Amino acid sequence: MLLGGAGALAGGSGRFGLSLVQGAVPRLVLVPVVFRLALFLQAVWAADGLAAPALGIAVALYVVPNLLEVAWVFRRGTGIPAVLAADTAYTVVSSVVAAAFAADVPGLLALTWPNIMGTVMVWTLLRGAPAGAAAIAAAVLLRYGMAAVAGTSAPATWILFALLAAAVTALAIVLLVAGSMRFALGLGEQRGRAAERERHRRDVHDTVLQVMESLALPAPRDAVDPVGSLDQVRRTARAHALRLRLSLDGDAPAEPGGLEHRLGALAVEMTADGLRVDLVTLAKPAEVPESVVHALHDAAREALRNTLKHAKTTRAVVCLEEREGLVTVSVRDHGTGFDVAARPPGFGIENSIHARMAEVGGTARIHSAPGQGTRVVLSAPLELRFPVG
């Protein structure tokens, strides 16, 4: 990092070759700009102020261009080479102009130091210690050239130590940025792995476990037509085995239709398993994002599976409506119910319902009481405000 600066973080190889880093690194120019403006104010204060014309020229040469540079970098997402070229050109031009008018505007030449030191910091930040050393050498030569143009004495040797201090400060910032990025990336990877594990557990719960439980539940036709019932079990097992194999290969087919169609298919599926489900569409929603459709469908399936396993009832109602940009699916049964406060949520409710709805910015509310059935209300916005996945 010391040899390559923060620009090494935005390289195409290594752990930090990410578009997010590539866009953020050039914006480190904000650090030297703040440094320049602080030194500019200090220099003006040390000079006991400037006359109105001199102050106007100083602001036009130093304050306004620095602010424009920040706006340019943030608005355009400019790359590192462009930032270096623009900043260096600005410093050279403003320094030469200040040297040319130094005789007419007293104190103007001293105000060039914030820009020169800032440019040394920019090169050190974005290109590392070797580039910073080269920038220091160029800054010394520039300062001697300015003295020749202005007809003043050669600069004192202390300027070298000031430039070295600016470069060291920039290197310290590079180390801080690199350490912060490593920590953030490591934390992100750790949380990503944990989220992936949770998604895998939820998928196993919602597919393999649910299918096995549905096959184990007695069906109304078992006593009437045991051979046909066994054949239905085999067909179901083959269909889900094929779906699972395709998902492992990454070739799982997309579910057809929109939310209403998917909920209708879910009602048919649950009816075949022994729970008669009536779908009621109170207000047909407009175009629903696929991720929201998927979340509402799977959360409703988990709620219906819980009804089938625990509610001791054979009927349930699913209602679909859309109001003020919010699509809502409610699952209602008149089964045994349970005390929500007394029973902690299990894996299915916590992960297959609450967590799944949270992923799309939605919510899940569960209302139940012993002997009064259960009502699960699933809501999600039609317009997603963040990437899902």
Short mmCIF file of C-alpha atoms in Angstrom, two decimals, residues 10-328:
data_model
loop_
_atom_site.label_atom_id
_atom_site.label_comp_id
_atom_site.label_asym_id
_atom_site.label_seq_id
_atom_site.Cartn_x
_atom_site.Cartn_y
_atom_site.Cartn_z
CA ALA A 10 -8.66 0.08 -6.93
CA GLY A 11 -6.46 -2.08 -9.14
CA GLY A 12 -7.98 -4.75 -11.30
CA SER A 13 -6.41 -7.61 -9.32
CA GLY A 14 -6.50 -8.69 -5.71
CA ARG A 15 -9.20 -8.54 -3.08
CA PHE A 16 -9.84 -4.84 -3.56
CA GLY A 17 -10.47 -4.92 -7.33
CA LEU A 18 -14.06 -3.92 -6.86
CA SER A 19 -16.08 -1.30 -8.71
CA LEU A 20 -17.14 0.21 -5.39
CA VAL A 21 -13.51 0.75 -4.39
CA GLN A 22 -12.58 1.98 -7.86
CA GLY A 23 -15.22 4.68 -7.62
CA ALA A 24 -14.48 5.65 -4.03
CA VAL A 25 -10.66 5.94 -4.10
CA PRO A 26 -10.43 9.06 -6.33
CA ARG A 27 -12.70 10.82 -3.86
CA LEU A 28 -9.88 10.76 -1.34
CA VAL A 29 -8.97 14.06 -3.01
CA LEU A 30 -11.39 15.53 -0.48
CA VAL A 31 -8.69 15.09 2.20
CA PRO A 32 -6.08 17.33 0.50
CA VAL A 33 -8.75 19.85 -0.43
CA VAL A 34 -9.84 20.23 3.20
CA PHE A 35 -6.15 20.47 4.12
CA ARG A 36 -5.65 23.23 1.54
CA LEU A 37 -8.64 25.25 2.67
CA ALA A 38 -7.60 25.01 6.32
CA LEU A 39 -4.06 26.19 5.49
CA PHE A 40 -5.48 28.95 3.29
CA LEU A 41 -7.56 30.30 6.16
CA GLN A 42 -4.58 30.02 8.49
CA ALA A 43 -2.36 31.89 6.01
CA VAL A 44 -4.93 34.67 5.63
CA TRP A 45 -5.23 34.94 9.39
CA ALA A 46 -1.43 35.05 9.84
CA ALA A 47 -1.20 37.84 7.28
CA ASP A 48 -3.66 39.95 9.35
CA GLY A 49 -6.12 39.74 6.49
CA LEU A 50 -5.84 40.88 2.90
CA ALA A 51 -7.08 43.94 1.13
CA ALA A 52 -10.38 43.50 -0.71
CA PRO A 53 -8.83 43.14 -4.21
CA ALA A 54 -6.13 40.77 -2.96
CA LEU A 55 -8.67 38.70 -1.03
CA GLY A 56 -10.89 38.42 -4.11
CA ILE A 57 -7.96 37.21 -6.23
CA ALA A 58 -6.95 34.73 -3.53
CA VAL A 59 -10.46 33.32 -3.30
CA ALA A 60 -10.68 33.05 -7.10
CA LEU A 61 -7.30 31.30 -7.31
CA TYR A 62 -7.55 28.96 -4.32
CA VAL A 63 -10.98 28.55 -2.76
CA VAL A 64 -13.27 28.36 -5.80
CA PRO A 65 -11.13 25.92 -7.87
CA ASN A 66 -10.76 23.55 -4.91
CA LEU A 67 -14.50 23.47 -4.35
CA LEU A 68 -15.09 22.94 -8.08
CA GLU A 69 -12.59 20.08 -8.05
CA VAL A 70 -14.50 18.31 -5.30
CA ALA A 71 -17.82 18.79 -7.11
CA TRP A 72 -16.29 17.52 -10.37
CA VAL A 73 -14.88 14.37 -8.75
CA PHE A 74 -18.09 13.50 -6.92
CA ARG A 75 -20.42 14.25 -9.82
CA ARG A 76 -18.54 12.44 -12.57
CA GLY A 77 -16.96 9.59 -10.60
CA THR A 78 -13.63 10.55 -12.18
CA GLY A 79 -10.79 8.03 -12.36
CA ILE A 80 -7.42 8.39 -10.68
CA PRO A 81 -5.37 9.53 -13.74
CA ALA A 82 -7.82 12.34 -14.49
CA VAL A 83 -7.79 13.50 -10.86
CA LEU A 84 -3.98 13.58 -10.78
CA ALA A 85 -3.72 15.42 -14.09
CA ALA A 86 -6.37 18.01 -13.22
CA ASP A 87 -5.03 18.67 -9.72
CA THR A 88 -1.42 19.00 -10.89
CA ALA A 89 -2.32 21.29 -13.76
CA TYR A 90 -4.38 23.49 -11.44
CA THR A 91 -1.56 23.80 -8.90
CA VAL A 92 1.08 24.64 -11.52
CA VAL A 93 -1.10 27.24 -13.28
CA SER A 94 -2.29 28.91 -10.06
CA SER A 95 1.27 29.00 -8.68
CA VAL A 96 2.71 30.59 -11.85
CA VAL A 97 -0.12 33.15 -11.93
CA ALA A 98 0.47 33.99 -8.27
CA ALA A 99 4.21 34.41 -8.92
CA ALA A 100 3.51 36.71 -11.89
CA PHE A 101 1.27 38.98 -9.76
CA ALA A 102 3.26 38.68 -6.53
CA ALA A 103 4.72 42.18 -6.88
CA ASP A 104 1.27 43.75 -7.32
CA VAL A 105 -0.56 41.68 -4.68
CA PRO A 106 1.47 41.33 -1.46
CA GLY A 107 0.95 38.05 0.36
CA LEU A 108 -0.39 36.22 -2.71
CA LEU A 109 2.73 34.13 -3.15
CA ALA A 110 2.54 32.73 0.39
CA LEU A 111 -0.95 31.40 -0.30
CA THR A 112 0.38 29.02 -2.96
CA TRP A 113 1.74 26.67 -0.30
CA PRO A 114 -1.60 25.05 0.57
CA ASN A 115 -2.08 24.08 -3.09
CA ILE A 116 1.46 22.76 -3.53
CA MET A 117 1.33 20.70 -0.34
CA GLY A 118 -2.11 19.45 -1.25
CA THR A 119 -0.89 18.20 -4.61
CA VAL A 120 1.95 16.35 -2.90
CA MET A 121 -0.68 14.71 -0.70
CA VAL A 122 -2.83 13.81 -3.70
CA TRP A 123 0.04 12.04 -5.45
CA THR A 124 1.08 10.26 -2.28
CA LEU A 125 -2.47 9.20 -1.49
CA LEU A 126 -3.31 7.87 -4.92
CA ARG A 127 0.08 6.59 -6.13
CA GLY A 128 2.12 5.83 -3.02
CA ALA A 129 5.48 6.83 -1.54
CA PRO A 130 7.56 6.82 -4.79
CA ALA A 131 5.08 9.15 -6.49
CA GLY A 132 5.01 11.31 -3.36
CA ALA A 133 8.81 11.62 -3.41
CA ALA A 134 8.70 12.64 -7.08
CA ALA A 135 5.96 15.17 -6.29
CA ILE A 136 8.12 16.66 -3.52
CA ALA A 137 11.04 17.08 -5.92
CA ALA A 138 8.75 18.67 -8.52
CA ALA A 139 7.28 20.97 -5.86
CA VAL A 140 10.73 22.21 -4.86
CA LEU A 141 11.60 22.91 -8.50
CA LEU A 142 8.28 24.69 -8.96
CA ARG A 143 8.95 26.83 -5.92
CA TYR A 144 12.37 27.84 -7.24
CA GLY A 145 10.77 28.68 -10.59
CA MET A 146 8.16 30.81 -8.85
CA ALA A 147 10.91 32.68 -7.01
CA ALA A 148 12.61 33.41 -10.32
CA VAL A 149 9.35 34.66 -11.90
CA ALA A 150 8.45 36.78 -8.88
CA GLY A 151 11.99 38.07 -8.41
CA THR A 152 12.12 36.95 -4.78
CA SER A 153 14.77 35.08 -2.84
CA ALA A 154 15.13 31.32 -3.08
CA PRO A 155 12.86 29.36 -0.72
CA ALA A 156 14.24 28.23 2.62
CA THR A 157 15.16 24.63 3.33
CA TRP A 158 12.23 24.24 5.74
CA ILE A 159 9.89 23.83 2.80
CA LEU A 160 11.34 20.38 2.21
CA PHE A 161 10.38 19.31 5.72
CA ALA A 162 6.89 20.73 5.26
CA LEU A 163 6.44 18.75 2.06
CA LEU A 164 7.76 15.61 3.74
CA ALA A 165 5.26 16.12 6.55
CA ALA A 166 2.43 16.37 4.00
CA ALA A 167 3.59 13.15 2.31
CA VAL A 168 3.87 11.28 5.63
CA THR A 169 0.38 12.43 6.58
CA ALA A 170 -0.94 11.14 3.27
CA LEU A 171 0.78 7.77 3.79
CA ALA A 172 -0.80 7.50 7.24
CA ILE A 173 -4.20 8.11 5.63
CA VAL A 174 -3.44 5.39 3.05
CA LEU A 175 -2.70 2.88 5.81
CA LEU A 176 -5.86 3.88 7.64
CA VAL A 177 -7.99 3.52 4.50
CA ALA A 178 -6.42 0.16 3.65
CA GLY A 179 -7.00 -1.17 7.16
CA SER A 180 -10.59 0.06 7.14
CA MET A 181 -11.26 -1.57 3.77
CA ARG A 182 -9.76 -4.86 4.89
CA PHE A 183 -11.90 -4.83 8.01
CA ALA A 184 -15.05 -3.90 6.09
CA LEU A 185 -14.42 -6.52 3.42
CA GLY A 186 -13.74 -9.22 6.00
CA LEU A 187 -16.87 -8.30 7.94
CA GLY A 188 -18.91 -8.26 4.73
CA GLU A 189 -17.62 -11.68 3.71
CA GLN A 190 -18.36 -13.08 7.16
CA ARG A 191 -21.91 -11.75 7.11
CA GLY A 192 -22.37 -12.90 3.52
CA ARG A 193 -21.36 -16.45 4.42
CA ALA A 194 -23.71 -16.41 7.41
CA ALA A 195 -26.58 -15.13 5.24
CA GLU A 196 -25.84 -17.78 2.62
CA ARG A 197 -25.94 -20.50 5.28
CA GLU A 198 -29.29 -19.20 6.51
CA ARG A 199 -30.66 -19.13 2.96
CA HIS A 200 -29.49 -22.70 2.42
CA ARG A 201 -31.15 -23.86 5.64
CA ARG A 202 -34.34 -22.05 4.69
CA ASP A 203 -34.35 -23.59 1.21
CA VAL A 204 -33.91 -27.07 2.66
CA HIS A 205 -36.72 -26.37 5.14
CA ASP A 206 -39.04 -25.00 2.45
CA THR A 207 -38.41 -27.75 -0.12
CA VAL A 208 -37.09 -31.07 1.13
CA LEU A 209 -38.54 -30.92 4.64
CA GLN A 210 -41.94 -29.65 3.52
CA VAL A 211 -42.23 -32.32 0.84
CA MET A 212 -41.30 -35.08 3.26
CA GLU A 213 -43.81 -33.81 5.80
CA SER A 214 -46.56 -33.53 3.17
CA LEU A 215 -45.88 -37.10 2.06
CA ALA A 216 -46.08 -38.30 5.64
CA LEU A 217 -49.45 -36.62 6.31
CA PRO A 218 -52.54 -38.79 5.76
CA ALA A 219 -54.62 -37.78 2.74
CA PRO A 220 -58.44 -38.14 2.49
CA ARG A 221 -58.16 -40.54 -0.45
CA ASP A 222 -55.76 -42.94 1.29
CA ALA A 223 -58.54 -45.23 2.55
CA VAL A 224 -60.66 -44.94 -0.61
CA ASP A 225 -57.94 -45.45 -3.21
CA PRO A 226 -54.68 -46.56 -1.61
CA VAL A 227 -53.11 -47.51 -4.95
CA GLY A 228 -53.91 -44.14 -6.49
CA SER A 229 -52.72 -42.39 -3.34
CA LEU A 230 -49.41 -44.26 -3.49
CA ASP A 231 -49.05 -43.35 -7.15
CA GLN A 232 -49.68 -39.68 -6.28
CA VAL A 233 -46.96 -39.87 -3.64
CA ARG A 234 -44.53 -41.27 -6.19
CA ARG A 235 -45.38 -38.59 -8.76
CA THR A 236 -44.93 -35.88 -6.14
CA ALA A 237 -41.60 -37.32 -5.05
CA ARG A 238 -40.36 -37.54 -8.66
CA ALA A 239 -41.46 -33.98 -9.45
CA HIS A 240 -39.74 -32.52 -6.40
CA ALA A 241 -36.64 -34.64 -6.95
CA LEU A 242 -36.42 -33.26 -10.49
CA ARG A 243 -36.90 -29.69 -9.23
CA LEU A 244 -34.22 -30.19 -6.58
CA ARG A 245 -31.78 -31.64 -9.12
CA LEU A 246 -32.33 -28.71 -11.49
CA SER A 247 -31.81 -26.22 -8.67
CA LEU A 248 -28.52 -27.91 -7.75
CA ASP A 249 -27.42 -27.61 -11.37
CA GLY A 250 -28.51 -23.96 -11.51
CA ASP A 251 -31.15 -24.71 -14.16
CA ALA A 252 -34.30 -24.42 -12.06
CA PRO A 253 -37.16 -23.15 -14.26
CA ALA A 254 -38.75 -19.84 -13.43
CA GLU A 255 -42.24 -20.04 -12.01
CA PRO A 256 -44.83 -18.87 -14.56
CA GLY A 257 -47.39 -16.15 -14.03
CA GLY A 258 -47.76 -13.27 -11.62
CA LEU A 259 -48.63 -13.19 -7.95
CA GLU A 260 -52.33 -14.04 -8.35
CA HIS A 261 -51.51 -16.98 -10.62
CA ARG A 262 -48.85 -18.27 -8.23
CA LEU A 263 -51.20 -18.06 -5.26
CA GLY A 264 -53.86 -19.91 -7.26
CA ALA A 265 -51.38 -22.68 -8.01
CA LEU A 266 -50.47 -22.77 -4.32
CA ALA A 267 -54.15 -23.18 -3.41
CA VAL A 268 -54.42 -26.16 -5.77
CA GLU A 269 -51.24 -27.67 -4.30
CA MET A 270 -52.48 -27.36 -0.74
CA THR A 271 -55.94 -28.70 -1.65
CA ALA A 272 -54.28 -31.80 -3.07
CA ASP A 273 -52.51 -32.27 0.28
CA GLY A 274 -55.78 -32.10 2.23
CA LEU A 275 -56.18 -28.39 3.02
CA ARG A 276 -58.88 -26.67 1.00
CA VAL A 277 -57.70 -23.14 0.24
CA ASP A 278 -59.95 -20.42 -1.16
CA LEU A 279 -58.21 -17.53 -2.89
CA VAL A 280 -59.99 -14.17 -2.67
CA THR A 281 -58.65 -11.21 -4.67
CA LEU A 282 -59.95 -8.02 -3.07
CA ALA A 283 -57.90 -5.65 -5.25
CA LYS A 284 -55.75 -7.08 -8.00
CA PRO A 285 -52.26 -5.56 -7.74
CA ALA A 286 -50.49 -3.99 -10.66
CA GLU A 287 -47.10 -5.20 -11.80
CA VAL A 288 -45.37 -6.82 -8.82
CA PRO A 289 -41.56 -7.28 -8.82
CA GLU A 290 -40.52 -10.92 -9.18
CA SER A 291 -38.61 -10.87 -5.89
CA VAL A 292 -41.75 -9.68 -4.07
CA VAL A 293 -43.86 -12.33 -5.80
CA HIS A 294 -41.39 -14.99 -4.75
CA ALA A 295 -41.25 -13.78 -1.13
CA LEU A 296 -45.05 -13.49 -0.72
CA HIS A 297 -45.68 -16.86 -2.36
CA ASP A 298 -43.13 -18.75 -0.26
CA ALA A 299 -44.12 -17.04 3.00
CA ALA A 300 -47.79 -17.82 2.31
CA ARG A 301 -46.86 -21.43 1.58
CA GLU A 302 -45.09 -21.70 4.93
CA ALA A 303 -48.15 -20.25 6.68
CA LEU A 304 -50.45 -22.74 4.94
CA ARG A 305 -48.11 -25.63 5.72
CA ASN A 306 -48.27 -24.64 9.38
CA THR A 307 -52.08 -24.61 9.15
CA LEU A 308 -52.07 -28.06 7.62
CA LYS A 309 -49.74 -29.48 10.28
CA HIS A 310 -50.94 -27.75 13.45
CA ALA A 311 -54.35 -26.05 13.10
CA LYS A 312 -56.51 -29.22 12.93
CA THR A 313 -58.69 -27.75 10.22
CA THR A 314 -59.28 -28.55 6.57
CA ARG A 315 -59.99 -25.06 5.28
CA ALA A 316 -58.12 -21.79 4.93
CA VAL A 317 -58.61 -18.52 3.08
CA VAL A 318 -55.95 -16.51 1.27
CA CYS A 319 -56.75 -12.86 0.50
CA LEU A 320 -54.81 -10.70 -1.96
CA GLU A 321 -55.06 -6.93 -2.20
CA GLU A 322 -53.06 -3.86 -3.15
CA ARG A 323 -53.49 -0.47 -1.57
CA GLU A 324 -51.32 2.68 -1.78
CA GLY A 325 -48.30 0.94 -3.23
CA LEU A 326 -48.42 -1.94 -0.74
CA VAL A 327 -49.38 -5.48 -1.73
CA THR A 328 -50.80 -7.64 1.05
#
